Amino acid sequence: MTITPDSLEPALSVRQVLTLERVLAGEPEVVAGASHLDRPVRWVHVAEAADVGVMLSGGEMVLTTGVLLAGDEDKQAEYVRSLHRAEAAAVVLGLGRAFPAAPDVMRRAAERCGLPMVVLHRPFPFAELTEEVQSRLVRRKFAAVSLSEAVRTELTALITAGAPLQRLLDEVARHSACPVVVTNLAHRVLGTAGERPAVDDVLRDWERIARQAGGTEGDGWIRAELGGRGERWGRIVLCGYRGDTATGRLLADRAAEALVLHRMLAGAAARSWEEQSAQSLLTDLVSGVVPARQLLPRARAAGLPVNRRTFVPLVVRDGDPARLERLLRLLGLPGLVAELADGATAVLLSLPRDQDASALAAHFATRLRAETGPDHTVVAAAEPRAAWDDVPTGLREAQHVADAVADSSAVLDLPPVVRLKDVHLRGLIRLLRDDPHVQSFAERELDGLLCETEEDLLSVLRTYLASGRNKSRTAQLHHVSRPALYRRLEAIQIRLGVDLDDFEQAASVHIALLAHDAQQQ
């Protein structure tokens, strides 16, 4: 969309004009059309002729003394009707010699047409009113053009610098001073910006609000369509904009231009806005930085069913997010998919409570492993959660389970969906690795081997314990003779002060080593 200065229409409303100090000096009184005082005034025009409508282009506030209308009621009625046909904003009649009081014919005609009619009870120089209003309109139009260019320049600079979508939205929210929401055509929220409490208030019941405000710009809800080449694919909405509508529409249009350009320049290789939205939400859930309750409006607005649902947190190792999305759609499973760090992808399923959540998760994992091969994909899961507040803990547990499956050669021996109970002690240690008591225990048990000069002995100890204390296997894997291995094991025992032939002491050292390794990852 190309915006020109003339299309900005930074108008004053009839109501605003009537509150100007110079106008108040004329003691204005609204005698008709009082419910239409929010009409925009694009210009002020002085006209006495009965056929004034042919000289107007719409939005004018027409000033008249009625001197050419006095004594002819037909002309008076036609004068009002011609203003209505020309879509004038209002008519202001200066009372005096022609009309000492508001003429009933004009008042009734204006009321029928819905045209605001104002009378001035005191003599008033029309030149002062036209000068005041015109100067204000010119200043507002200049300010609008300046704002237009400033917003365009700032957003273009961000796009050129490779800024992400969120940075653009933050800039739009800064200019509009209200929540900003980007959605697809199904009202699914793809991005938000603005003060967090205000955004959450908007998102709390987003679908109903969006559909209710979808076709209007009332109450400061201003939207602009996103798309190109004849195809729409989304919209940006300023939610509760408190400035004048024309400026708000300008901001929305400028933002829409920038977002379309941003999407075009990103190209097909970039992640879609839907993927970015899901990643932001699930990353916040996993991190626990934002309480789950505060993220509920975002989840609901993102299209995830959250009422009376069972949530299944999954983490897939070496899974392609696009493939996972397609599989969810194919199986008809509602959920969000987002790529995390280190080759892990989070999948949050949201299932009706009358369905077998564990069975559906297993079906999803079986289909996925059938497509990718069982030796390439690990699907880790936490137990299903009935409460949204428990989802972050579930996602972190699933991530710990996925991390615990460190040896890819063991994937073939695992069930389609791996849970904490399937990874035994290693899984428990992964889950507790950040506990200060566990960290202290590992440091204490392995203290004699944690310096850099002892890395070789630590590696031998790791292999020895992992092989079930099999000396022959350990010597073979480290390419040393049995006597050489015995000397190393003896050195390890001396440094740690333990007897590795004692099961309990060996188990304690093994647990400490698992905790130490888990903390390094």
Short mmCIF file of C-alpha atoms in Angstrom, two decimals, residues 448-449 454 456-458 460-461 483-498 500:
data_model
loop_
_atom_site.label_atom_id
_atom_site.label_comp_id
_atom_site.label_asym_id
_atom_site.label_seq_id
_atom_site.Cartn_x
_atom_site.Cartn_y
_atom_site.Cartn_z
CA GLY A 448 41.80 -36.89 43.32
CA LEU A 449 41.18 -37.21 39.56
CA GLU A 454 44.68 -37.00 35.56
CA ASP A 456 43.76 -40.28 31.30
CA LEU A 457 43.08 -42.02 34.63
CA LEU A 458 39.56 -40.55 34.69
CA VAL A 460 40.14 -45.40 32.29
CA LEU A 461 37.88 -45.27 35.34
CA PRO A 483 49.63 -55.31 33.82
CA ALA A 484 49.57 -51.67 32.61
CA LEU A 485 45.83 -51.49 33.34
CA TYR A 486 46.36 -52.93 36.83
CA ARG A 487 48.90 -50.19 37.58
CA ARG A 488 46.44 -47.52 36.44
CA LEU A 489 43.59 -48.97 38.47
CA GLU A 490 45.85 -49.07 41.52
CA ALA A 491 46.79 -45.42 40.96
CA ILE A 492 43.08 -44.54 40.68
CA GLN A 493 42.26 -46.29 43.97
CA ILE A 494 45.13 -44.55 45.76
CA ARG A 495 44.11 -41.11 44.52
CA LEU A 496 40.43 -41.65 45.39
CA GLY A 497 41.05 -43.63 48.56
CA VAL A 498 38.62 -46.39 47.56
CA LEU A 500 37.01 -50.66 43.44
#
